[in-house]
Short mmCIF file of C-alpha atoms and ligand atoms in Angstrom, two decimals:
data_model
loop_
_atom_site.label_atom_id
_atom_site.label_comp_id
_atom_site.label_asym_id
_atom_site.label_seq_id
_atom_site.Cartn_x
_atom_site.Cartn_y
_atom_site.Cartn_z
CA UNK A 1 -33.62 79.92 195.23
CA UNK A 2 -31.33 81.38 192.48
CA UNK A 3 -29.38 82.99 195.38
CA UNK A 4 -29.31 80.09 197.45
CA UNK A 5 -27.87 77.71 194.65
CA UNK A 6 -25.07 80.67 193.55
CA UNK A 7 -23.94 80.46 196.92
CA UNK A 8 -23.94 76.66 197.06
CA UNK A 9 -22.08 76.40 194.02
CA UNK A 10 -19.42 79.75 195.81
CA UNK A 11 -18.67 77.04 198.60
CA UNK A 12 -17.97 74.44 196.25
CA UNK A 13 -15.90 76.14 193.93
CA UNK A 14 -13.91 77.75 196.89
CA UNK A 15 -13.04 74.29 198.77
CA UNK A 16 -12.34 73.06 195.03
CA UNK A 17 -9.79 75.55 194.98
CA UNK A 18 -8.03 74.80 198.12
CA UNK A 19 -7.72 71.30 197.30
CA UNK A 20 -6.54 71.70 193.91
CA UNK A 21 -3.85 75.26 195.59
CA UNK A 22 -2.90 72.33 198.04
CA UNK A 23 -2.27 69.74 195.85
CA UNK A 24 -0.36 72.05 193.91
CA UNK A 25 1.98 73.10 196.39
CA UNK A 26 2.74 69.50 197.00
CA UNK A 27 3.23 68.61 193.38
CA UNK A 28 4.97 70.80 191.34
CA UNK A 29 8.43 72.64 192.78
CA UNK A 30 7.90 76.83 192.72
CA UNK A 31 10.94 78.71 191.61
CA UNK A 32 12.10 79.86 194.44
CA UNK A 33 10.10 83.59 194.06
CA UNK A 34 13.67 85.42 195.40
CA UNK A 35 14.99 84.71 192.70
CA UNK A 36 12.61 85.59 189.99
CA UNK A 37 14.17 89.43 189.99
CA UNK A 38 14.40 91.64 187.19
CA UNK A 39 18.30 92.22 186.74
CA UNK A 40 19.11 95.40 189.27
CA UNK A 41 20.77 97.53 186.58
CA UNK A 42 20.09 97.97 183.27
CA UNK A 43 21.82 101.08 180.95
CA UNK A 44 22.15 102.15 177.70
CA UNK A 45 25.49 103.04 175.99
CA UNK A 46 26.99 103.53 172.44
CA UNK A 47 24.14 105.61 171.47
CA UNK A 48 24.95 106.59 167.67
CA UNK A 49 21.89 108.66 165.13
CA UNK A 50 20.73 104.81 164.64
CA UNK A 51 21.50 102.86 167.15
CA UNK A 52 22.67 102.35 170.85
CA UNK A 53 23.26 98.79 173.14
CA UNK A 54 22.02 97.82 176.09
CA UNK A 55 23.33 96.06 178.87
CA UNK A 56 22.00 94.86 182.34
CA UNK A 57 23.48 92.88 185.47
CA UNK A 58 22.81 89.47 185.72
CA UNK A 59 20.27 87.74 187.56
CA UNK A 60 21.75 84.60 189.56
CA UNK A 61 19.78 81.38 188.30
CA UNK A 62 18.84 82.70 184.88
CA UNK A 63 18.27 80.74 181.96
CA UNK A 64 17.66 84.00 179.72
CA UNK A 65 16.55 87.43 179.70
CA UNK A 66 13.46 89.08 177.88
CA UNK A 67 13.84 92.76 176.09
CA UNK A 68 11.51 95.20 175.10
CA UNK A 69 11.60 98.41 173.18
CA UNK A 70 9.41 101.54 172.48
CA UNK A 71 8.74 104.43 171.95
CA UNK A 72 7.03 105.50 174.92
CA UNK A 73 7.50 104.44 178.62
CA UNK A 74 3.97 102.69 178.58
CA UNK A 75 5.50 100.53 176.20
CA UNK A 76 2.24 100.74 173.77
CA UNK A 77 4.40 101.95 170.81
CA UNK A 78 6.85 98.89 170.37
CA UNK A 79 10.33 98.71 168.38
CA UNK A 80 10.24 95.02 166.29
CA UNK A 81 11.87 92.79 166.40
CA UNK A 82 12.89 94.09 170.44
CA UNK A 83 9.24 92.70 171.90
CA UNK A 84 9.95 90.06 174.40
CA UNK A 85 13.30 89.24 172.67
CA UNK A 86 14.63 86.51 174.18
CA UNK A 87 18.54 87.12 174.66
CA UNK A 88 21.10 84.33 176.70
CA UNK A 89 23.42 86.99 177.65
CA UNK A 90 23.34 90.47 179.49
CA UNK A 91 23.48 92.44 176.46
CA UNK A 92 22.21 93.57 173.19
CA UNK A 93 23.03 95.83 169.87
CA UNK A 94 19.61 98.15 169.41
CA UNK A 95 19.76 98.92 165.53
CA UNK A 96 18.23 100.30 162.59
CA UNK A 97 16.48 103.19 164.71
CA UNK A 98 15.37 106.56 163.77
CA UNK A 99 17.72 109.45 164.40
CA UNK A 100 16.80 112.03 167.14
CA UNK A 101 14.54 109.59 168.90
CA UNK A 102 13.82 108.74 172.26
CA UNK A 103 13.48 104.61 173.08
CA UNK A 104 12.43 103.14 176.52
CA UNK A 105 14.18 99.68 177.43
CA UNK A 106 13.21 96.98 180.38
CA UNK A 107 14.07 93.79 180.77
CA UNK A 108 13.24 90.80 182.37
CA UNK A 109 14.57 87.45 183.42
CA UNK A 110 13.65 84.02 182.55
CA UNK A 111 14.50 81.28 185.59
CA UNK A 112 12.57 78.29 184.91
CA UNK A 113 10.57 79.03 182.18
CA UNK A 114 8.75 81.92 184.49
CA UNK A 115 9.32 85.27 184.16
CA UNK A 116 10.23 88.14 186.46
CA UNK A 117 8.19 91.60 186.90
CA UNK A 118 10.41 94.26 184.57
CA UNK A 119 13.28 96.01 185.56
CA UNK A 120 13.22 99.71 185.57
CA UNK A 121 12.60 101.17 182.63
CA UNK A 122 15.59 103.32 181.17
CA UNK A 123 15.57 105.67 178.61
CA UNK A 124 18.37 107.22 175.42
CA UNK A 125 17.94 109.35 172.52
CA UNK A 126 19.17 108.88 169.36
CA UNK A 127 21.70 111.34 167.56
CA UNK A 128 20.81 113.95 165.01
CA UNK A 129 21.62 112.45 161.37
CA UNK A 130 24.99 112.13 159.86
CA UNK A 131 23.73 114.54 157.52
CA UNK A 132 23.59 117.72 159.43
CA UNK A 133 27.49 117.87 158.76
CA UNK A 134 28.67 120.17 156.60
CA UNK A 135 29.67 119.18 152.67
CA UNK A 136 31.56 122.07 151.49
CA UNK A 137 34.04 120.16 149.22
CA UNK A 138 37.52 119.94 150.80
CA UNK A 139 39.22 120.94 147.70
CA UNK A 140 37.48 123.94 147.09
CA UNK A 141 38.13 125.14 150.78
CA UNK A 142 41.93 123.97 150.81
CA UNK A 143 43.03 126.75 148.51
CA UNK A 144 46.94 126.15 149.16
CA UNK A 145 47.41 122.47 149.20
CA UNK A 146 46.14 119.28 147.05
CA UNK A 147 43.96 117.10 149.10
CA UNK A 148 44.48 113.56 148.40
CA UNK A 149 42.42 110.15 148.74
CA UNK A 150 43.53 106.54 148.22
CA UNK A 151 41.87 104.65 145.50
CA UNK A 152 41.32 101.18 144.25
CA UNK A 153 40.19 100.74 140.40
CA UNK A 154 37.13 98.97 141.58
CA UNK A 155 36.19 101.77 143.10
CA UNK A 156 35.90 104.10 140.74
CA UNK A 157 32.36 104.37 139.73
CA UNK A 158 29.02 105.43 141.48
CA UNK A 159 29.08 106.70 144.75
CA UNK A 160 32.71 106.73 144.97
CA UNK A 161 33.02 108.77 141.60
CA UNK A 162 30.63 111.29 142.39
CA UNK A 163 32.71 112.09 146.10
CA UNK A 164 36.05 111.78 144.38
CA UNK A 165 34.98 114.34 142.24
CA UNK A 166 33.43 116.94 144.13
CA UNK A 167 36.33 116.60 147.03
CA UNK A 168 39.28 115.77 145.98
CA UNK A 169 42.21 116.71 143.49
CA UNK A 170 44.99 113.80 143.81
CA UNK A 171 44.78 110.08 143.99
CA UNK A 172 47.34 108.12 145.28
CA UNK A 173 46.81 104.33 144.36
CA UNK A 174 46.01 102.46 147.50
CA UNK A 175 48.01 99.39 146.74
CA UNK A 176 47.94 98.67 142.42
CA UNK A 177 50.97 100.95 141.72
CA UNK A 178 53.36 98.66 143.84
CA UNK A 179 55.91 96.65 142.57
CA UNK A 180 54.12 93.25 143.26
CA UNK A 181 51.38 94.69 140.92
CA UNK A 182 53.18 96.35 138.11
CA UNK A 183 55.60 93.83 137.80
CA UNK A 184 55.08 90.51 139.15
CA UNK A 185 57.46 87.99 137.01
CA UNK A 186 60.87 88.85 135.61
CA UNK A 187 60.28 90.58 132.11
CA UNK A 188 56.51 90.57 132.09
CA UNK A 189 55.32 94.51 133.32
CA UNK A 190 51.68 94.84 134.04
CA UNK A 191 50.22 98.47 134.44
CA UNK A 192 46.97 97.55 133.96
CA UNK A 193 45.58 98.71 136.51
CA UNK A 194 47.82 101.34 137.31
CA UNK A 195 46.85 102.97 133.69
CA UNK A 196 42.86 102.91 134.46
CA UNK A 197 43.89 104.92 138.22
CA UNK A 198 46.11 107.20 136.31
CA UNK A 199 43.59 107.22 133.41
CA UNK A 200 40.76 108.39 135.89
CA UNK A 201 43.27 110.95 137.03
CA UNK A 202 43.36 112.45 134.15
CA UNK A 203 39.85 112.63 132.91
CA UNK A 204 39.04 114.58 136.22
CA UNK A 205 41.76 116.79 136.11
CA UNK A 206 43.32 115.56 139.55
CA UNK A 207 47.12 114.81 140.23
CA UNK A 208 48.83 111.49 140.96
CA UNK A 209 51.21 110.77 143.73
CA UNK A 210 52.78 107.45 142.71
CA UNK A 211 52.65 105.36 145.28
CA UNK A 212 55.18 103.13 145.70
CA UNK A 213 58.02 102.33 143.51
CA UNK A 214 60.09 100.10 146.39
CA UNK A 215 58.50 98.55 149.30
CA UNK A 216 59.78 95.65 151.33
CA UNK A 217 56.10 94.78 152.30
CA UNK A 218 54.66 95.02 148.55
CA UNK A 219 57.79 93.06 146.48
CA UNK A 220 56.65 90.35 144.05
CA UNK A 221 57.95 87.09 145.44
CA UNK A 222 60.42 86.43 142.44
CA UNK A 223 62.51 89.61 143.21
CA UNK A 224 63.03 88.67 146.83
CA UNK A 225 64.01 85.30 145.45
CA UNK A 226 66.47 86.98 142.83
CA UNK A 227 68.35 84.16 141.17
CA UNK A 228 71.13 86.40 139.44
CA UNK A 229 74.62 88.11 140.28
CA UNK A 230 73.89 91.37 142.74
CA UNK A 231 74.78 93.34 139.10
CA UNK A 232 71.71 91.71 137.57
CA UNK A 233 69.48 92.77 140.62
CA UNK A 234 70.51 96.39 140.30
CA UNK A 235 70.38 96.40 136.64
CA UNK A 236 66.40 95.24 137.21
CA UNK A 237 65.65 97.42 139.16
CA UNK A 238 66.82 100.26 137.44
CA UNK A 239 65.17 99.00 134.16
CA UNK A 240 61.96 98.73 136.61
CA UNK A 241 62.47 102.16 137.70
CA UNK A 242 63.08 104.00 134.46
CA UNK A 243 60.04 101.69 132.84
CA UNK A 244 57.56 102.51 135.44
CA UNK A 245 58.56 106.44 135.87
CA UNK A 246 59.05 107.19 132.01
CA UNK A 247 55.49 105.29 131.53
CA UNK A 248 53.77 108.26 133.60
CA UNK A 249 55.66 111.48 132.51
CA UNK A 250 53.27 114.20 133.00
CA UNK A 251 50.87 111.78 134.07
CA UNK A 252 52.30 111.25 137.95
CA UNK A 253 53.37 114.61 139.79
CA UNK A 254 55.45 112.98 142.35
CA UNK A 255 56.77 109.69 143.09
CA UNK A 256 57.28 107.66 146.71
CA UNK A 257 60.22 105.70 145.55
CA UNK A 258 61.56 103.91 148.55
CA UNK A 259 58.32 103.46 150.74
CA UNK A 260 59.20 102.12 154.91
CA UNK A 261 63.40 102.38 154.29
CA UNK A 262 63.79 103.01 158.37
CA UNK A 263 63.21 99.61 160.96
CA UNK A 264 60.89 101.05 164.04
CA UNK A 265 62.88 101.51 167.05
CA UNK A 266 66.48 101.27 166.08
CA UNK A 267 66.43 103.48 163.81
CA UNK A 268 68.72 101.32 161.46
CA UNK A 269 68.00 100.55 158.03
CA UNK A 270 65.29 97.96 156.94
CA UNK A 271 66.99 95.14 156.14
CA UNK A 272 65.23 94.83 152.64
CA UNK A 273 66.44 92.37 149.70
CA UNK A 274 67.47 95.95 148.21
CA UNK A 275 69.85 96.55 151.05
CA UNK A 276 71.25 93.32 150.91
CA UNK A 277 71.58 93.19 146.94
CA UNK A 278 72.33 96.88 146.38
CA UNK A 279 74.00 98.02 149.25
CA UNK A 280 73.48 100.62 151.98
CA UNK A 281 73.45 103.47 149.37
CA UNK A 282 70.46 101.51 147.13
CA UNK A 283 67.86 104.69 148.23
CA UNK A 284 70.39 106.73 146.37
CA UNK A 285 70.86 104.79 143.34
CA UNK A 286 66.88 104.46 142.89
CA UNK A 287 66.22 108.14 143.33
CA UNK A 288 69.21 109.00 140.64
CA UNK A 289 66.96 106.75 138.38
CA UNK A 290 63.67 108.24 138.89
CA UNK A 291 65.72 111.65 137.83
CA UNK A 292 67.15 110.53 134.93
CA UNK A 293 63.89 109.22 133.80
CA UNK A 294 61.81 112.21 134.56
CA UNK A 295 63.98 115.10 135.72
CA UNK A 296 60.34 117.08 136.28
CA UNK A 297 58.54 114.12 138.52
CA UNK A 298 58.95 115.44 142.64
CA UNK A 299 60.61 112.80 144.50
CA UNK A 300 59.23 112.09 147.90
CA UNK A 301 60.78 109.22 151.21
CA UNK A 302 57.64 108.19 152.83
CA UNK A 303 57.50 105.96 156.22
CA UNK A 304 55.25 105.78 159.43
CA UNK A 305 55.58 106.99 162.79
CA UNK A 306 57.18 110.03 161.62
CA UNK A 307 55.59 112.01 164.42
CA UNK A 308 55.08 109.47 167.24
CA UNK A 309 58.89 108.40 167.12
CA UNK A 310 61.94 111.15 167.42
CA UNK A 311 64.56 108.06 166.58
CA UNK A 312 62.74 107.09 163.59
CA UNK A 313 61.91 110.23 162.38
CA UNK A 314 65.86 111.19 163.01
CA UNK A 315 67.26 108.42 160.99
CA UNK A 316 64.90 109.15 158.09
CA UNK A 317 65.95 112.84 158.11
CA UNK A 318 69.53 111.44 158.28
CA UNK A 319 69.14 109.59 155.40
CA UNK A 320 67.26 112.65 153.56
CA UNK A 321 70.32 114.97 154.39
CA UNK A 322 72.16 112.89 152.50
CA UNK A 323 70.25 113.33 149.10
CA UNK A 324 69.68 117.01 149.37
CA UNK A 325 72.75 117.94 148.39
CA UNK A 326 72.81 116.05 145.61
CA UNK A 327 69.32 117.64 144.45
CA UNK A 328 67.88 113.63 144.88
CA UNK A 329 64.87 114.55 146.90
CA UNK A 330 62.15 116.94 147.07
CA UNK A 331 59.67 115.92 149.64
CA UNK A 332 59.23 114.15 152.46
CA UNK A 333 55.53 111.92 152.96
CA UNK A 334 54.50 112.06 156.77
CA UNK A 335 52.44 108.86 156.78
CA UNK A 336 50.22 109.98 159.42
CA UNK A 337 48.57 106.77 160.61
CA UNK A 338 47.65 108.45 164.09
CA UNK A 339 44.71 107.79 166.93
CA UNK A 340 42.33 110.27 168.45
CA UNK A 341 44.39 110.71 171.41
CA UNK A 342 47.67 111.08 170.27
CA UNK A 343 49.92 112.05 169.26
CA UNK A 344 49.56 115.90 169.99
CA UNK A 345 48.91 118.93 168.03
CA UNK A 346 52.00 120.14 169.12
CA UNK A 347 54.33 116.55 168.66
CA UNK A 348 52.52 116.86 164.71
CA UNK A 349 53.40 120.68 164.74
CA UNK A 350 57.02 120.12 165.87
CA UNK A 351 58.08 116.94 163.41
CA UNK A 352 56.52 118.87 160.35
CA UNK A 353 58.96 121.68 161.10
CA UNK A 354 61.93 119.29 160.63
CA UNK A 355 60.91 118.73 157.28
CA UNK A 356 59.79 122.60 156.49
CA UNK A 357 63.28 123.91 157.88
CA UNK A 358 65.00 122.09 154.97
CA UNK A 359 62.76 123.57 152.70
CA UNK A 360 61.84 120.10 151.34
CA UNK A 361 57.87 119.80 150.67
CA UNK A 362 55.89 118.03 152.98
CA UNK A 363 53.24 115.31 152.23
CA UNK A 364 50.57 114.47 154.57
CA UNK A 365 50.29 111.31 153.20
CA UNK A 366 47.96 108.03 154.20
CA UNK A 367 46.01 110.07 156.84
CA UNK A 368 43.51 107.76 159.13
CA UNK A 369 42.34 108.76 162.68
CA UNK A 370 41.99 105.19 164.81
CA UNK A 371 38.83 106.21 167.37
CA UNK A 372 38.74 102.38 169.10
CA UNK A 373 42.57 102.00 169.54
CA UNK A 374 41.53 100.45 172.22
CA UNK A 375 38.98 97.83 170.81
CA UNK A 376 36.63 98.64 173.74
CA UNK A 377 33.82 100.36 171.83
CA UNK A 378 31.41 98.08 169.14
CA UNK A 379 30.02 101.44 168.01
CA UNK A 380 31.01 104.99 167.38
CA UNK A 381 29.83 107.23 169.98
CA UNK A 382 29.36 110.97 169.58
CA UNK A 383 31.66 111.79 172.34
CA UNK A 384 34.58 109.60 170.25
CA UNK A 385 33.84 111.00 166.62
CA UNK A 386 33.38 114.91 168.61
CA UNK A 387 36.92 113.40 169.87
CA UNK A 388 38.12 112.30 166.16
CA UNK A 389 37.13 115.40 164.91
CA UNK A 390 39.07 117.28 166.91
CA UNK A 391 42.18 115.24 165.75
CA UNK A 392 41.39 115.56 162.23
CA UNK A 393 40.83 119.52 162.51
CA UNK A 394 44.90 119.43 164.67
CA UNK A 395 45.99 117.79 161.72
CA UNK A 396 44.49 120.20 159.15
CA UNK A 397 45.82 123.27 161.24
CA UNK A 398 49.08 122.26 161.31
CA UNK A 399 48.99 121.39 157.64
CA UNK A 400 47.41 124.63 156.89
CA UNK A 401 49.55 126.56 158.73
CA UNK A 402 53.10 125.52 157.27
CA UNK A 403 55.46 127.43 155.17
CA UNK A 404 53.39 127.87 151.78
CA UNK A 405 56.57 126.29 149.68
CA UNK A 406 56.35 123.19 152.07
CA UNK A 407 52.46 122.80 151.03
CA UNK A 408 52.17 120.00 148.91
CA UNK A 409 48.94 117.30 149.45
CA UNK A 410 47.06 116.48 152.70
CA UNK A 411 46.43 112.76 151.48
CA UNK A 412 43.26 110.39 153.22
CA UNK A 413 43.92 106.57 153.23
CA UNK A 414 40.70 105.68 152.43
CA UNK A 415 36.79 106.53 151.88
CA UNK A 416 34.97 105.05 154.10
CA UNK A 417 35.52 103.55 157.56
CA UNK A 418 34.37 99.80 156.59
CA UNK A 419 37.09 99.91 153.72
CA UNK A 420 39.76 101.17 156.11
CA UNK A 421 42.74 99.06 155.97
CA UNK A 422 42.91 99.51 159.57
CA UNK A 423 39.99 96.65 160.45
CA UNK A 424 42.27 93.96 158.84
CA UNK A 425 45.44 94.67 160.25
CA UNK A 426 44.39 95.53 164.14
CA UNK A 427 41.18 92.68 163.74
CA UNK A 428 38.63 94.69 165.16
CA UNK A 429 36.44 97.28 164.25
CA UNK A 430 37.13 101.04 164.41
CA UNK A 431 35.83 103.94 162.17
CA UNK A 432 38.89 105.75 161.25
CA UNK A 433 37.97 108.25 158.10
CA UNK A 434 35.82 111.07 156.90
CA UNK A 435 32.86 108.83 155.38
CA UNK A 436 30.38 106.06 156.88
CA UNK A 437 30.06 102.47 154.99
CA UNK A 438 26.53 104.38 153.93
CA UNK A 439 28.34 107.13 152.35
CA UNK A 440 27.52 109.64 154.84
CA UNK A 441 29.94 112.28 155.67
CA UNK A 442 31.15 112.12 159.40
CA UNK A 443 32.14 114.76 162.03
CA UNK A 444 35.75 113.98 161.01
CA UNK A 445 35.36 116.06 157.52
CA UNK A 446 33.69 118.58 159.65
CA UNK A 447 37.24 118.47 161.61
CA UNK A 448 38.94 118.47 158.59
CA UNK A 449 37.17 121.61 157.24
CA UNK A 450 37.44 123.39 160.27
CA UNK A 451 41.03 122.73 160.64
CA UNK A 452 40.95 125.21 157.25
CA UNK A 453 39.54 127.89 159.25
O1 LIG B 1 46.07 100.17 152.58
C1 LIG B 1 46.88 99.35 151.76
C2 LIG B 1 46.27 97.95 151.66
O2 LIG B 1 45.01 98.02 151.03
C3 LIG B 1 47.21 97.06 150.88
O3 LIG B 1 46.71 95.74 150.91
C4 LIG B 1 48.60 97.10 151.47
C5 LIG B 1 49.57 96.28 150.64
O4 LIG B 1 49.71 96.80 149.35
O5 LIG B 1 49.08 98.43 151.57
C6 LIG B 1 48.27 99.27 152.34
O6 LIG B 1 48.80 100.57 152.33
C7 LIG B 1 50.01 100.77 153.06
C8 LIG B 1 50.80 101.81 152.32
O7 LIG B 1 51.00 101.42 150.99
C9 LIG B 1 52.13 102.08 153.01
N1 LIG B 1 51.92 102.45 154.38
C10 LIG B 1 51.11 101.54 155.16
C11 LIG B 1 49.77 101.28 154.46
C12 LIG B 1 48.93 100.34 155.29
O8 LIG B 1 49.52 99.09 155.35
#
C-alpha cells in the first residue's frame, strides 16, 4: 500500500516536472550557456609584502565579474572583503594582506544575472616585510661625507624627528629658505620659518645647506614685477643677499645662491628677471655679495640634468670657470633628479669628475630615484625597488669613491615616497626615496648603504 502510493505520487511528481521544465523552456529566455564562461586568463601582478592586483580577460556579454580570495585553494579560508566581490571591470587592487603569504584568486562572470563556473584558480605570495632591511644609520656609515635630507618645518616632530636624527647630519630646506618665502613684499623680510629649520639644525648638531638664495621658479611676484630703475633692482638684491647670508653666519655651512642659472637644451642662460635687470654677469655680482657678507659660508651653483645632459652640464662649468679665478665659488650641487634606468653609473661617474678635476667640492644635492618613469606600474614591485636599489647603491659608489677634498654632502629630496615632490609634478604615482608613506625603510637605503661598502 505505502509502496504503491510512493510510487503513485513518483509518477506524478515526474510528469509535474516535465510540464513545468517545458513550460519553462518556452517562457523564460536561457542565457545562451556558451557564453556563461569564466574569463580564460586570469594573473596576478604587482605583488608587493601587502598587496598584489589581479587581472583577467574579458568575457564577451558580461555585465560584471565575481572575485574571491583565500588562503587556501579550497577556498575555505577567505580574504574579506574579496568574497564574491562584485567588480565591472577586468581588474582589481588586492590590499592590506599579510607579508610572506600565499593567496588563491578565481573569478567568475556575471551575464544576465547568472553566474559562470570559476576560472582557474591562480596563486602569488606576498613579499617578506619592509622591515627585514637593514637600519644602520647612514650617517654613521658615511664616515667622509655629510648626508643630507630635505625638510619642511611641519615636519619636524614625531616620526620624522626621530629618523632625522638617527640618519642624517644636514638639512637643506625643501622650499622655506627661497626668496618667495623669506622675502615676499619689498621691505618686509620674513625668516620665520627659515629660523625654526635652522633652529632644529642646530639643536641636533646637523649642518645647513641654504637652499636657495635666487631662483627664477621660487621669486616673490613683486620682484619679477620690479617697479624701479635696474640700479634699484640690484641694490635689492644685494641688500637681500647680505640680509639673508649675514642672518645665518655660522648657522648655514654653504649657500646655493643662484639655483637653475642654465635653460635645458641650449645651453644659454635662463632668461631670469635677474638677467634682464642685472645683466649677464648678475651670478657674479650675487656670489661677490654672499662673500662679503660671510667670507667663511661655501658657495655652491646648483642646477638639474647635470649628468643626463653634456651641453648643459658644459655651459654651467663655463659659467663656473669664470668665478674660480676670482675665488667666487667653491662647490658645485649635482641635482641628481635621476630614474632607475638611467642615467649610468658610468655617465654619473664621468660628470662628477668634471667638477672634482677643478678641485671645486661636489654636492650630491636633491637626490630622488623615479622607479615608474614610465607611469605603467600602480604598485612597487620587488623586481623595480631590487632595480632602484641598485641605482641608489651607483650613486653612493660614485659619491664614495671621489677625491676626499671633493666630498662634501650626498643630499635626499625627501622622506618618504608619498611626500616626494615628484607625484605632483609628473601626476602619477611613483615611489622615488629611501622611506614608505608608513615609515618603513625601503630597499633603496639598503642601496644606499651598500653603495658605502
Ligand atoms: O621639492 C620642492 C617643492 O616642495 C617646492 O614646492 C618647490 C618650489 O619651492 O621646489 C621644490 O624643490 C626644487 C628645488 O628647490 C630645486 N630643484 C628642483 C626641485 C623640485 O622642483
Amino acid at each position: 500500500m505505502t509502496i504503491q502510493t510512493s510510487s503513485t505520487r513518483l509518477v506524478f511528481l515526474f510528469s509535474f516536472l516535465l510540464v513545468l521544465f517545458s513550460c519553462g523552456d518556452k517562457e523564460k529566455i536561457e542565457p545562451n550557456t556558451s557564453d556563461l564562461i569564466p574569463p580564460s586568463s586570469v594573473a596576478i601582478s604587482n605583488i608587493s609584502d601587502n598587496a598584489f592586483r589581479v587581472d583577467w580577460t574579458s568575457v564577451s556579454g558580461a555585465e560584471g565579474y565575481e572575485a574571491t580570495v583565500a588562503r587556501d585553494d579550497s577556498f575555505t579560508d577567505l580574504v574579506q572583503p574579496y568574497v564574491d566581490l562584485r567588480e565591472n571591470g577586468t581588474g582589481i587592487n588586492v590590499i592590506s594582506l599579510d607579508t610572506s603569504t600565499t593567496y588563491y584568486v578565481r573569478i567568475r562572470t556575471i551575464i544576465d544575472g547568472e553566474k559562470s563556473a570559476f576560472s582557474t584558480t591562480v596563486n602569488g605570495t606576498t613579499l617578506g616585510a619592509a622591515g627585514a632591511e637593514p637600519t644602520n644609520a647612514l650617517k654613521d656609515e658615511a664616515t667622509t661625507f655629510a648626508v643630507g635630507m630635505a625638510v619642511r618645518v611641519n615636519n619636524l616632530s614625531g616620526q620624522y624627528d626621530a629618523i632625522y636624527k638617527r640618519e642624517f647630519n644636514s638639512l637643506t630646506a625643501e622650499y622655506e629658505m627661497k626668496m618667495n618665502i623669506m622675502y615676499p613684499s619689498q621691505g618686509n623680510y620674513d625668516f620665520t620659518r627659515a629660523d625654526a629649520i635652522v633652529d632644529y639644525a642646530q639643536e641636533n648638531g646637523m649642518h645647513v645647506h641654504g637652499h636657495a638664495l635666487i631662483w627664477h621658479a621660487a621669486t616673490p611676484s613683486w620682484v619679477e614685477n620690479f617697479s624701479g630703475t635696474d640700479q634699484e633692482f640690484e641694490d635689492m638684491v644685494e641688500d637681500y643677499i647680505k640680509t639673508t647670508v649675514t642672518r645665518y653666519i655660522g648657522k648655514v655651512r654653504s649657500w646655493d645662491v643662484v639655483n637653475e642659472a642654465i635653460e635645458d637644451g641650449n645651453g644659454q642662460l635662463r632668461n631670469s628677471v635677474f638677467l634682464q635687470r642685472m645683466g649677464t654677469d648678475y651670478i657674479k655680482k650675487c656670489h661677490q655679495w654672499v662673500r662679503e657678507a660671510d667670507p667663511n659660508v661655501l658657495i655652491f651653483y646648483n642646477d638639474y640634468n647635470m649628468v643626463s645632459s653634456n651641453t648643459k652640464r658644459n655651459a654651467a662649468l663655463a659659467v663656473v670657470d669664470q668665478l674660480i679665478p676670482e675665488d667666487l665659488i667653491d662647490g658645485f650641487g649635482f641635482q641628481m633628479h635621476i630614474s632607475y634606468n638611467g642615467p649610468s653609473k658610468s655617465q654619473i661617474a664621468n660628470a662628477a669628475k668634471d667638477v672634482t678635476d677643478r678641485n671645486l667640492l661636489l654636492h650630491f644635492s636633491e637626490l630622488d630615484v623615479r622607479a615608474n618613469p614610465d607611469n605603467n606600474m600602480t604598485m612597487l614591485t620587488e623586481t623595480r625597488a631590487i632595480e632602484q636599489q641598485q641605482k641608489y647603491k651607483e650613486v653612493v659608489e660614485v659619491y664614495n669613491a671621489i677625491p676626499t677634498d671633493s666630498k662634501f654632502a650626498l643630499t635626499v629630496w625627501g622622506l618618504k615616497d608619498n611626500e616626494s615632490w615628484l607625484q605632483n609634478f609628473w601626476g602619477h604615482i611613483d615611489w622615488p626615496l629611501m622611506y614608505d608613506d608608513q615609515f618603513n625603510i625601503k630597499k633603496s637605503h639598503t642601496g644606499f648603504l651598500e653603495g658605502l661598502q
